[in-house]
Every structure is written in structure tokens, then in C-alpha cells.
């Protein structure tokens, strides 16, 4: 069986063609999403570097931790379950029921905004108005921006289901550029506005996303492109919720699956943003320390956002389209199973190598990166230690993203329900560890707790994958095995760069340049070794990612 780039003799079955088309669409979506993440994170990266020079660490801590947490929590709890449940639909779907279900995200968002907004205003420590004024306005603005963005959620899911992969890229890129421009202009002209600036910028971001999606679908529906893509809606009014006579308002199967994922959403959000909840509700770090931690966290997660998140989101769609949820592999099309196993093996190996490279080189170059980015404010305190620990976390984050992506795509409803109990135990354990380890080690304690939590989640996913493929000739977990020569090269690179960092990094400009040059040489040796020892992975990346532009018509 060929993944891409070759031809099999004779005509292929229609199902096989659809599976390979799903793979090509997933890879295209990954490429576009990765490009989007690069742009968004680069803009955020530059914006944080700029605001560090004009805004206090305390305001950055309130915005990037406290208010952004409110915004992301409302969005996650309101839409994540719908995204997980509703992306796996076919042509036989009753689209009116589907649209009705999707619009539930908006009232759900209003509910969470009112509830969490009250908590953020009444039950957590409110910043000193003399130091950080207009906190209440910030809470209202960030909550309102989440509701505005949820108005575009039905359109987002429709775009993903029908592989309108460029829409998300353009919408979020435009919104982020507008947000950054407004923030920079206001900081230069009216820096004393404080939280007003970030509140207006966040509202502009959500409004731009909504406006772009609405304008796109108004133009798209009924067009020749929509007909070519077999888009099921023929008028703009079909996008609105409606009462249905003599049939359920919602698709019963999707509604049940959505409720199941709803139970999981809060637990996953706690695991994803646990350290911010601990900071917000237990107040164990000052707002200034929270600001430094968040900046280091953003810097450390650049590659995770650039590469790992787009892969996880895009290939989740691929796996749910290729595999039948809840069925063992003996009752599925074996070509699809083999394709899914091969792709999973390659993805696991790809993210493992990326994560390992970040861990090895991140230790020796964390202090230099922070000094370039934020000056002595970041590089002279706990920042370098935080970033070094975060590099280890990135390795675990990489493996967990891909393995969990497959696990959630293959699980039956009953298995998801059982996993909810596991997630509850993990959530409570993680919160307890975060609290204890942070009192012991400060911000580093958050990262250690995240590492332990991620390790447990990886263990669960690996156990599920192993059980799923136990009766198959395919064994995708072989992707976790690396050849001996490659491991030796990684070890040598770690030793050389660590020694270079200890002896050269603080000996002047020329010594620093030698330190950087040694790292570049070691990185080249690592890449060459990967190219030699992993030809199957190189071929996968070349055919599935690097040649996508040539495949598009």
C-alpha cells in the first residue's frame, strides 16, 4: 500500500480513494494551520516583546493569565464537545438537525460567561486598583469577546467538515493582525489606558473573526464552488436554527455524543490550563511572577503551537473519517486500518524527534533566547530554569498530542464515558501536585506537575492504542523506537552544547558566537543523521507535507 507519491496497479476502490483524500485534506489542513500558528504566535511573540518595554509585568500577568483564562475557559467549555462530536458526519447527515445542535454553543457560551464572570469578579483576588485599574471592564470585555466569537462557531464547524481549509487561516490571521495593530497604536498613544487597550483589542479580534466567516458564507452559499464541493446548504437562511416538524430538533446520536464530550471538556480544560487556575484561585504567585511565567510559557510553547497543535487538530479529522468510532479493527476495512496505523506511526516518530531536538538544544540556549527576547528582566531571574524545564515538557506534550488525537477519534461513547472518570482523577491529582510543587519550587513546580500529568495521559493513550491494534499486523507504536546511532548523536549534542553553555556563554561576544556556531553544527549533524537513519519518515514528510502545493489544483 502506498501512502502517497506512487500509483497502485488498476483502479482503486472508492472507499480507498476517499480515505486517501481524507489524508491529503488532513495534511493540507495541517500545513495551513501550521502556517496560521506560525503567524499568530510570531505576532504574539513580537507583541509581548514590545509590550514588555512599555507595560508593567503586573498588567501582562493579569491580561495573559487572569483575563485570557476567562476567555479560553468560556470558549473551551462552550464549543470543544461540539467540535469533537460533530466533525465526523457524512453526506447522509440531516443538516437542519446538525445546524440546530451547533447553535447551542451560543447560549452555552452566554451561560458560562455570566457564571465565570461573576466568579472572576467576586471569588478571586481582585488586583489593586491603584496598580492595575479597570479590572472589571477587562472581565466584561473578555467574556463578551468569547460570546462574539462563538457566534461564528457553527460556520467554523461547517467549514471544517467540508474541508474549507483556507477559511480559518485567513479569518484568524486578519483578526490577529488587527488586534496587534490596535494594541501597538494604543500603547504608543495612550499607554495610561492600561486594561482598556487589551480589552478593546480582544473585542476587535473576535469581531473580525465573526465578520469574516459571515461575509465568506454569504458569498459562498449558492456559488459554483459550493456546488462543486457538494455543500448541502443552498440559502443563507439554512445557516439559522429552525423548528422541525415531526422529527427531533437535534440529531439524537450527535446530541448524545456531544453530552458525553461535554462531561470531558471541563476536565480536559483543567488539565490544559491547570497552572493558570491555581494561579488565579490560590494566588500563590504575584501578578508580576505570573507575567514572567506566562511569557516564558509562550516562548517555550512556540513549536508546540506551530507544529503539534495543527497536527493534532487536522489528523483528528483524518482519523475520525477513516476509522469507524467504537468498532474493533476486525470489523473495519483493513486498508483503512493499515493506512491509519502507518500515518499514526509516522506522526508519533515525527513529533518525538521534534520534541527531543527541542529538549536537547533548549537546555543550553534557554538563557540566550530569553536575553534576546526580554533582556535581563527575563534572563536574570528564574526565567532560564523555567524555560529549560519547559523544553522537557514540550517533548511529553508532543507525544501526548498525537496519541490522544488517535485515542479520542477511535473511542466509542462508552469508552469516552469511562475515560471521563480517569480524567477526573488526573485533574484532581494535577491540581494537588500543582499546589504542592509550586509552594516548593515556585513556577518550576507548575511545569513539573504538567510533566507528571502528561506522562500519565501518555501511558493511558499508549495502553489504548496497544489494545486497539493487538489483533492486527500493524503496530504503530514502533514509531517510539529510535535507532541507536541517532540516540548517540543526540547524547553527544547535549554534552557538547551543555559544556559550551557553561564555558562560553558569558565570556564575551566572540565566545557567545562560538557557542551559537557549535549549536548550529550539532543541529545539522542531528538532521543529517535523521535523514540517513529514518528514510521512511523522510519520505512521509516529503510526500505528505512538502509536496502539498504541487498537489493542489
PDB file of C-alpha atoms in Angstrom, residues 112-353:
ATOM      1  CA  UNK A 112     -20.540  30.237  31.102  1.00  0.00           C
ATOM      2  CA  UNK A 113     -19.700  33.917  30.604  1.00  0.00           C
ATOM      3  CA  UNK A 114     -22.200  35.043  33.234  1.00  0.00           C
ATOM      4  CA  UNK A 115     -21.201  32.340  35.708  1.00  0.00           C
ATOM      5  CA  UNK A 116     -17.436  32.604  35.292  1.00  0.00           C
ATOM      6  CA  UNK A 117     -17.550  36.399  35.011  1.00  0.00           C
ATOM      7  CA  UNK A 118     -19.164  36.576  38.430  1.00  0.00           C
ATOM      8  CA  UNK A 119     -16.531  34.220  39.827  1.00  0.00           C
ATOM      9  CA  UNK A 120     -13.728  36.324  38.309  1.00  0.00           C
ATOM     10  CA  UNK A 121     -15.222  39.460  39.876  1.00  0.00           C
ATOM     11  CA  UNK A 122     -16.298  38.133  43.267  1.00  0.00           C
ATOM     12  CA  UNK A 123     -14.486  34.952  44.262  1.00  0.00           C
ATOM     13  CA  UNK A 124     -10.868  35.513  43.186  1.00  0.00           C
ATOM     14  CA  UNK A 125      -8.364  38.084  44.378  1.00  0.00           C
ATOM     15  CA  UNK A 126      -9.033  41.393  42.621  1.00  0.00           C
ATOM     16  CA  UNK A 127      -5.904  43.379  41.636  1.00  0.00           C
ATOM     17  CA  UNK A 128      -5.159  46.597  43.475  1.00  0.00           C
ATOM     18  CA  UNK A 129      -6.968  49.357  41.502  1.00  0.00           C
ATOM     19  CA  UNK A 130      -4.068  51.725  42.124  1.00  0.00           C
ATOM     20  CA  UNK A 131      -1.666  49.307  40.423  1.00  0.00           C
ATOM     21  CA  UNK A 132      -3.982  47.725  37.825  1.00  0.00           C
ATOM     22  CA  UNK A 133      -7.107  49.849  37.210  1.00  0.00           C
ATOM     23  CA  UNK A 134     -10.198  48.891  35.156  1.00  0.00           C
ATOM     24  CA  UNK A 135     -10.077  45.180  36.056  1.00  0.00           C
ATOM     25  CA  UNK A 136     -13.899  44.906  35.988  1.00  0.00           C
ATOM     26  CA  UNK A 137     -14.004  46.335  32.460  1.00  0.00           C
ATOM     27  CA  UNK A 138     -11.441  43.732  31.397  1.00  0.00           C
ATOM     28  CA  UNK A 139     -13.545  40.851  32.762  1.00  0.00           C
ATOM     29  CA  UNK A 140     -16.664  42.080  30.934  1.00  0.00           C
ATOM     30  CA  UNK A 141     -14.794  42.693  27.674  1.00  0.00           C
ATOM     31  CA  UNK A 142     -13.015  39.323  27.569  1.00  0.00           C
ATOM     32  CA  UNK A 143     -16.219  37.468  28.442  1.00  0.00           C
ATOM     33  CA  UNK A 144     -18.162  39.362  25.779  1.00  0.00           C
ATOM     34  CA  UNK A 145     -15.471  38.674  23.179  1.00  0.00           C
ATOM     35  CA  UNK A 146     -15.838  34.935  23.820  1.00  0.00           C
ATOM     36  CA  UNK A 147     -19.597  35.131  23.127  1.00  0.00           C
ATOM     37  CA  UNK A 148     -18.994  37.137  19.946  1.00  0.00           C
ATOM     38  CA  UNK A 149     -16.530  34.529  18.714  1.00  0.00           C
ATOM     39  CA  UNK A 150     -18.987  31.713  19.492  1.00  0.00           C
ATOM     40  CA  UNK A 151     -21.447  33.273  17.039  1.00  0.00           C
ATOM     41  CA  UNK A 152     -19.081  32.063  14.299  1.00  0.00           C
ATOM     42  CA  UNK A 153     -18.763  28.544  15.702  1.00  0.00           C
ATOM     43  CA  UNK A 154     -21.472  26.867  13.533  1.00  0.00           C
ATOM     44  CA  UNK A 155     -19.754  28.319  10.482  1.00  0.00           C
ATOM     45  CA  UNK A 156     -16.341  27.136  11.709  1.00  0.00           C
ATOM     46  CA  UNK A 157     -17.550  23.554  12.095  1.00  0.00           C
ATOM     47  CA  UNK A 158     -19.257  23.601   8.688  1.00  0.00           C
ATOM     48  CA  UNK A 159     -16.010  24.848   7.148  1.00  0.00           C
ATOM     49  CA  UNK A 160     -14.000  22.066   8.806  1.00  0.00           C
ATOM     50  CA  UNK A 161     -16.473  19.335   7.837  1.00  0.00           C
ATOM     51  CA  UNK A 162     -16.337  20.399   4.184  1.00  0.00           C
ATOM     52  CA  UNK A 163     -12.573  20.968   4.203  1.00  0.00           C
ATOM     53  CA  UNK A 164     -12.678  24.720   3.551  1.00  0.00           C
ATOM     54  CA  UNK A 165      -9.181  24.735   4.971  1.00  0.00           C
ATOM     55  CA  UNK A 166      -8.090  28.252   3.994  1.00  0.00           C
ATOM     56  CA  UNK A 167     -11.027  29.991   5.667  1.00  0.00           C
ATOM     57  CA  UNK A 168      -9.729  29.557   9.202  1.00  0.00           C
ATOM     58  CA  UNK A 169      -6.263  30.751   8.181  1.00  0.00           C
ATOM     59  CA  UNK A 170      -7.477  33.994   6.626  1.00  0.00           C
ATOM     60  CA  UNK A 171     -10.038  34.750   9.346  1.00  0.00           C
ATOM     61  CA  UNK A 172      -7.705  34.305  12.303  1.00  0.00           C
ATOM     62  CA  UNK A 173      -4.754  35.942  10.535  1.00  0.00           C
ATOM     63  CA  UNK A 174      -6.779  39.054   9.734  1.00  0.00           C
ATOM     64  CA  UNK A 175      -8.155  39.185  13.280  1.00  0.00           C
ATOM     65  CA  UNK A 176      -4.732  38.787  14.876  1.00  0.00           C
ATOM     66  CA  UNK A 177      -3.140  41.453  12.697  1.00  0.00           C
ATOM     67  CA  UNK A 178      -5.955  43.867  13.574  1.00  0.00           C
ATOM     68  CA  UNK A 179      -5.564  43.066  17.280  1.00  0.00           C
ATOM     69  CA  UNK A 180      -1.803  43.624  17.238  1.00  0.00           C
ATOM     70  CA  UNK A 181      -2.025  46.876  15.288  1.00  0.00           C
ATOM     71  CA  UNK A 182      -4.626  48.313  17.655  1.00  0.00           C
ATOM     72  CA  UNK A 183      -2.621  47.229  20.720  1.00  0.00           C
ATOM     73  CA  UNK A 184       0.645  48.756  19.470  1.00  0.00           C
ATOM     74  CA  UNK A 185      -1.011  52.023  18.388  1.00  0.00           C
ATOM     75  CA  UNK A 186      -2.828  52.435  21.714  1.00  0.00           C
ATOM     76  CA  UNK A 187       0.265  51.599  23.774  1.00  0.00           C
ATOM     77  CA  UNK A 188       2.188  54.281  21.910  1.00  0.00           C
ATOM     78  CA  UNK A 189      -0.552  56.925  22.042  1.00  0.00           C
ATOM     79  CA  UNK A 190      -2.488  56.255  25.275  1.00  0.00           C
ATOM     80  CA  UNK A 191      -0.392  53.867  27.429  1.00  0.00           C
ATOM     81  CA  UNK A 192      -2.196  55.070  30.575  1.00  0.00           C
ATOM     82  CA  UNK A 193      -5.389  53.309  29.404  1.00  0.00           C
ATOM     83  CA  UNK A 194      -3.952  50.044  30.713  1.00  0.00           C
ATOM     84  CA  UNK A 195      -6.523  47.235  30.547  1.00  0.00           C
ATOM     85  CA  UNK A 196      -8.779  49.311  28.295  1.00  0.00           C
ATOM     86  CA  UNK A 197      -6.240  48.752  25.495  1.00  0.00           C
ATOM     87  CA  UNK A 198      -6.217  44.967  25.798  1.00  0.00           C
ATOM     88  CA  UNK A 199      -9.996  44.813  26.233  1.00  0.00           C
ATOM     89  CA  UNK A 200     -10.637  46.766  23.027  1.00  0.00           C
ATOM     90  CA  UNK A 201      -8.064  44.678  21.153  1.00  0.00           C
ATOM     91  CA  UNK A 202      -9.678  41.411  22.272  1.00  0.00           C
ATOM     92  CA  UNK A 203     -13.149  42.579  21.223  1.00  0.00           C
ATOM     93  CA  UNK A 204     -11.770  43.622  17.845  1.00  0.00           C
ATOM     94  CA  UNK A 205     -10.176  40.181  17.396  1.00  0.00           C
ATOM     95  CA  UNK A 206     -13.445  38.286  17.994  1.00  0.00           C
ATOM     96  CA  UNK A 207     -15.469  40.736  15.878  1.00  0.00           C
ATOM     97  CA  UNK A 208     -13.096  40.338  12.929  1.00  0.00           C
ATOM     98  CA  UNK A 209     -13.371  36.543  13.059  1.00  0.00           C
ATOM     99  CA  UNK A 210     -17.176  36.696  13.127  1.00  0.00           C
ATOM    100  CA  UNK A 211     -17.347  39.258  10.322  1.00  0.00           C
ATOM    101  CA  UNK A 212     -15.023  37.266   8.061  1.00  0.00           C
ATOM    102  CA  UNK A 213     -16.936  33.998   8.495  1.00  0.00           C
ATOM    103  CA  UNK A 214     -20.298  35.677   7.897  1.00  0.00           C
ATOM    104  CA  UNK A 215     -19.136  37.503   4.775  1.00  0.00           C
ATOM    105  CA  UNK A 216     -17.476  34.357   3.410  1.00  0.00           C
ATOM    106  CA  UNK A 217     -20.540  32.145   3.794  1.00  0.00           C
ATOM    107  CA  UNK A 218     -22.908  34.808   2.443  1.00  0.00           C
ATOM    108  CA  UNK A 219     -20.799  34.825  -0.720  1.00  0.00           C
ATOM    109  CA  UNK A 220     -20.054  31.081  -0.733  1.00  0.00           C
ATOM    110  CA  UNK A 221     -23.546  29.592  -0.347  1.00  0.00           C
ATOM    111  CA  UNK A 222     -25.171  29.063  -3.719  1.00  0.00           C
ATOM    112  CA  UNK A 223     -21.941  29.703  -5.631  1.00  0.00           C
ATOM    113  CA  UNK A 224     -20.361  27.393  -8.216  1.00  0.00           C
ATOM    114  CA  UNK A 225     -17.648  26.493  -5.722  1.00  0.00           C
ATOM    115  CA  UNK A 226     -20.289  25.379  -3.222  1.00  0.00           C
ATOM    116  CA  UNK A 227     -21.902  23.196  -5.866  1.00  0.00           C
ATOM    117  CA  UNK A 228     -18.536  21.717  -6.799  1.00  0.00           C
ATOM    118  CA  UNK A 229     -17.875  20.830  -3.167  1.00  0.00           C
ATOM    119  CA  UNK A 230     -21.439  19.403  -2.792  1.00  0.00           C
ATOM    120  CA  UNK A 231     -22.171  21.856   0.002  1.00  0.00           C
ATOM    121  CA  UNK A 232     -25.560  20.801   1.446  1.00  0.00           C
ATOM    122  CA  UNK A 233     -26.997  24.269   2.239  1.00  0.00           C
ATOM    123  CA  UNK A 234     -28.500  26.312  -0.582  1.00  0.00           C
ATOM    124  CA  UNK A 235     -29.519  29.587   1.116  1.00  0.00           C
ATOM    125  CA  UNK A 236     -28.140  31.769   3.892  1.00  0.00           C
ATOM    126  CA  UNK A 237     -31.298  31.141   5.942  1.00  0.00           C
ATOM    127  CA  UNK A 238     -30.288  27.462   6.104  1.00  0.00           C
ATOM    128  CA  UNK A 239     -27.499  28.558   8.470  1.00  0.00           C
ATOM    129  CA  UNK A 240     -30.042  29.645  11.069  1.00  0.00           C
ATOM    130  CA  UNK A 241     -31.635  27.341  13.673  1.00  0.00           C
ATOM    131  CA  UNK A 242     -35.230  26.355  12.951  1.00  0.00           C
ATOM    132  CA  UNK A 243     -38.087  24.313  14.346  1.00  0.00           C
ATOM    133  CA  UNK A 244     -38.537  20.938  12.625  1.00  0.00           C
ATOM    134  CA  UNK A 245     -41.967  19.342  12.287  1.00  0.00           C
ATOM    135  CA  UNK A 246     -42.428  15.638  13.012  1.00  0.00           C
ATOM    136  CA  UNK A 247     -38.744  14.989  13.726  1.00  0.00           C
ATOM    137  CA  UNK A 248     -36.280  15.664  16.554  1.00  0.00           C
ATOM    138  CA  UNK A 249     -34.858  19.173  16.726  1.00  0.00           C
ATOM    139  CA  UNK A 250     -31.362  17.703  17.176  1.00  0.00           C
ATOM    140  CA  UNK A 251     -29.700  14.613  15.766  1.00  0.00           C
ATOM    141  CA  UNK A 252     -30.081  12.133  18.681  1.00  0.00           C
ATOM    142  CA  UNK A 253     -26.771  10.373  18.025  1.00  0.00           C
ATOM    143  CA  UNK A 254     -24.754  13.588  17.809  1.00  0.00           C
ATOM    144  CA  UNK A 255     -26.564  15.085  20.801  1.00  0.00           C
ATOM    145  CA  UNK A 256     -25.710  12.055  22.925  1.00  0.00           C
ATOM    146  CA  UNK A 257     -22.083  12.081  21.792  1.00  0.00           C
ATOM    147  CA  UNK A 258     -21.851  15.817  22.470  1.00  0.00           C
ATOM    148  CA  UNK A 259     -23.160  15.347  26.023  1.00  0.00           C
ATOM    149  CA  UNK A 260     -20.510  12.702  26.545  1.00  0.00           C
ATOM    150  CA  UNK A 261     -17.741  15.016  25.392  1.00  0.00           C
ATOM    151  CA  UNK A 262     -19.237  17.850  27.492  1.00  0.00           C
ATOM    152  CA  UNK A 263     -18.507  15.842  30.607  1.00  0.00           C
ATOM    153  CA  UNK A 264     -14.916  15.581  29.470  1.00  0.00           C
ATOM    154  CA  UNK A 265     -14.442  19.180  28.370  1.00  0.00           C
ATOM    155  CA  UNK A 266     -14.142  20.719  31.816  1.00  0.00           C
ATOM    156  CA  UNK A 267     -11.715  18.038  32.976  1.00  0.00           C
ATOM    157  CA  UNK A 268      -9.532  18.468  29.894  1.00  0.00           C
ATOM    158  CA  UNK A 269      -9.574  22.239  30.353  1.00  0.00           C
ATOM    159  CA  UNK A 270      -8.378  21.837  33.950  1.00  0.00           C
ATOM    160  CA  UNK A 271      -5.560  19.609  32.733  1.00  0.00           C
ATOM    161  CA  UNK A 272      -4.653  22.006  29.912  1.00  0.00           C
ATOM    162  CA  UNK A 273      -4.790  25.262  31.873  1.00  0.00           C
ATOM    163  CA  UNK A 274      -4.349  23.879  35.374  1.00  0.00           C
ATOM    164  CA  UNK A 275      -1.457  26.089  36.383  1.00  0.00           C
ATOM    165  CA  UNK A 276      -3.418  29.218  35.459  1.00  0.00           C
ATOM    166  CA  UNK A 277      -6.360  28.080  37.566  1.00  0.00           C
ATOM    167  CA  UNK A 278      -4.027  27.525  40.501  1.00  0.00           C
ATOM    168  CA  UNK A 279      -2.508  30.990  39.977  1.00  0.00           C
ATOM    169  CA  UNK A 280      -5.940  32.589  39.673  1.00  0.00           C
ATOM    170  CA  UNK A 281      -7.770  30.932  42.545  1.00  0.00           C
ATOM    171  CA  UNK A 282      -4.982  30.219  45.046  1.00  0.00           C
ATOM    172  CA  UNK A 283      -2.923  33.366  44.383  1.00  0.00           C
ATOM    173  CA  UNK A 284       0.389  31.665  45.154  1.00  0.00           C
ATOM    174  CA  UNK A 285       2.367  33.810  42.685  1.00  0.00           C
ATOM    175  CA  UNK A 286       2.304  37.598  42.425  1.00  0.00           C
ATOM    176  CA  UNK A 287       0.897  39.150  39.249  1.00  0.00           C
ATOM    177  CA  UNK A 288       4.453  40.080  38.236  1.00  0.00           C
ATOM    178  CA  UNK A 289       5.673  36.490  38.652  1.00  0.00           C
ATOM    179  CA  UNK A 290       2.611  35.303  36.739  1.00  0.00           C
ATOM    180  CA  UNK A 291       3.560  37.648  33.922  1.00  0.00           C
ATOM    181  CA  UNK A 292       7.123  36.254  33.743  1.00  0.00           C
ATOM    182  CA  UNK A 293       5.832  32.687  33.878  1.00  0.00           C
ATOM    183  CA  UNK A 294       3.348  33.325  31.085  1.00  0.00           C
ATOM    184  CA  UNK A 295       5.967  34.950  28.848  1.00  0.00           C
ATOM    185  CA  UNK A 296       8.333  32.002  29.356  1.00  0.00           C
ATOM    186  CA  UNK A 297       5.438  29.630  28.783  1.00  0.00           C
ATOM    187  CA  UNK A 298       4.566  31.349  25.497  1.00  0.00           C
ATOM    188  CA  UNK A 299       8.176  31.278  24.359  1.00  0.00           C
ATOM    189  CA  UNK A 300       8.572  27.620  25.309  1.00  0.00           C
ATOM    190  CA  UNK A 301       5.377  26.608  23.552  1.00  0.00           C
ATOM    191  CA  UNK A 302       6.171  28.222  20.209  1.00  0.00           C
ATOM    192  CA  UNK A 303       6.948  24.948  18.444  1.00  0.00           C
ATOM    193  CA  UNK A 304       4.075  23.203  20.213  1.00  0.00           C
ATOM    194  CA  UNK A 305       1.696  25.811  18.804  1.00  0.00           C
ATOM    195  CA  UNK A 306       3.400  25.932  15.410  1.00  0.00           C
ATOM    196  CA  UNK A 307       3.538  22.198  14.746  1.00  0.00           C
ATOM    197  CA  UNK A 308       1.960  19.933  17.352  1.00  0.00           C
ATOM    198  CA  UNK A 309      -1.432  21.633  17.670  1.00  0.00           C
ATOM    199  CA  UNK A 310      -2.107  21.802  13.897  1.00  0.00           C
ATOM    200  CA  UNK A 311      -1.109  18.138  13.566  1.00  0.00           C
ATOM    201  CA  UNK A 312      -3.405  17.129  16.427  1.00  0.00           C
ATOM    202  CA  UNK A 313      -6.399  19.116  15.136  1.00  0.00           C
ATOM    203  CA  UNK A 314      -6.010  18.109  11.487  1.00  0.00           C
ATOM    204  CA  UNK A 315      -5.249  14.433  11.924  1.00  0.00           C
ATOM    205  CA  UNK A 316      -8.067  14.025  14.429  1.00  0.00           C
ATOM    206  CA  UNK A 317     -10.319  14.853  11.480  1.00  0.00           C
ATOM    207  CA  UNK A 318      -8.416  12.327   9.348  1.00  0.00           C
ATOM    208  CA  UNK A 319      -8.742   9.521  11.891  1.00  0.00           C
ATOM    209  CA  UNK A 320     -12.473  10.062  12.515  1.00  0.00           C
ATOM    210  CA  UNK A 321     -13.097   9.980   8.766  1.00  0.00           C
ATOM    211  CA  UNK A 322     -11.026   6.850   8.096  1.00  0.00           C
ATOM    212  CA  UNK A 323     -11.935   4.768  11.161  1.00  0.00           C
ATOM    213  CA  UNK A 324     -15.391   3.829  12.438  1.00  0.00           C
ATOM    214  CA  UNK A 325     -15.731   5.006  16.015  1.00  0.00           C
ATOM    215  CA  UNK A 326     -16.194   2.260  18.590  1.00  0.00           C
ATOM    216  CA  UNK A 327     -15.645  -0.685  16.218  1.00  0.00           C
ATOM    217  CA  UNK A 328     -12.730  -3.067  16.699  1.00  0.00           C
ATOM    218  CA  UNK A 329     -10.347  -3.334  13.755  1.00  0.00           C
ATOM    219  CA  UNK A 330     -11.605  -6.778  12.787  1.00  0.00           C
ATOM    220  CA  UNK A 331     -14.893  -5.221  11.662  1.00  0.00           C
ATOM    221  CA  UNK A 332     -13.363  -2.335   9.704  1.00  0.00           C
ATOM    222  CA  UNK A 333     -11.889  -2.074   6.222  1.00  0.00           C
ATOM    223  CA  UNK A 334      -8.352  -3.359   6.546  1.00  0.00           C
ATOM    224  CA  UNK A 335      -6.906  -0.914   4.038  1.00  0.00           C
ATOM    225  CA  UNK A 336      -8.224   1.954   6.149  1.00  0.00           C
ATOM    226  CA  UNK A 337      -6.847   0.388   9.326  1.00  0.00           C
ATOM    227  CA  UNK A 338      -3.452  -0.105   7.699  1.00  0.00           C
ATOM    228  CA  UNK A 339      -3.430   3.479   6.422  1.00  0.00           C
ATOM    229  CA  UNK A 340      -4.368   4.863   9.852  1.00  0.00           C
ATOM    230  CA  UNK A 341      -1.677   2.747  11.552  1.00  0.00           C
ATOM    231  CA  UNK A 342       1.014   3.863   9.121  1.00  0.00           C
ATOM    232  CA  UNK A 343       0.083   7.509   9.496  1.00  0.00           C
ATOM    233  CA  UNK A 344      -0.007   7.212  13.295  1.00  0.00           C
ATOM    234  CA  UNK A 345       3.425   5.562  13.336  1.00  0.00           C
ATOM    235  CA  UNK A 346       4.920   8.330  11.203  1.00  0.00           C
ATOM    236  CA  UNK A 347       3.273  11.095  13.229  1.00  0.00           C
ATOM    237  CA  UNK A 348       4.487   9.641  16.528  1.00  0.00           C
ATOM    238  CA  UNK A 349       8.048   9.433  15.230  1.00  0.00           C
ATOM    239  CA  UNK A 350       7.907  12.912  13.709  1.00  0.00           C
ATOM    240  CA  UNK A 351       6.725  14.677  16.873  1.00  0.00           C
ATOM    241  CA  UNK A 352       9.062  12.571  19.027  1.00  0.00           C
ATOM    242  CA  UNK A 353      12.086  13.733  17.030  1.00  0.00           C
TER     243      UNK A 353
END
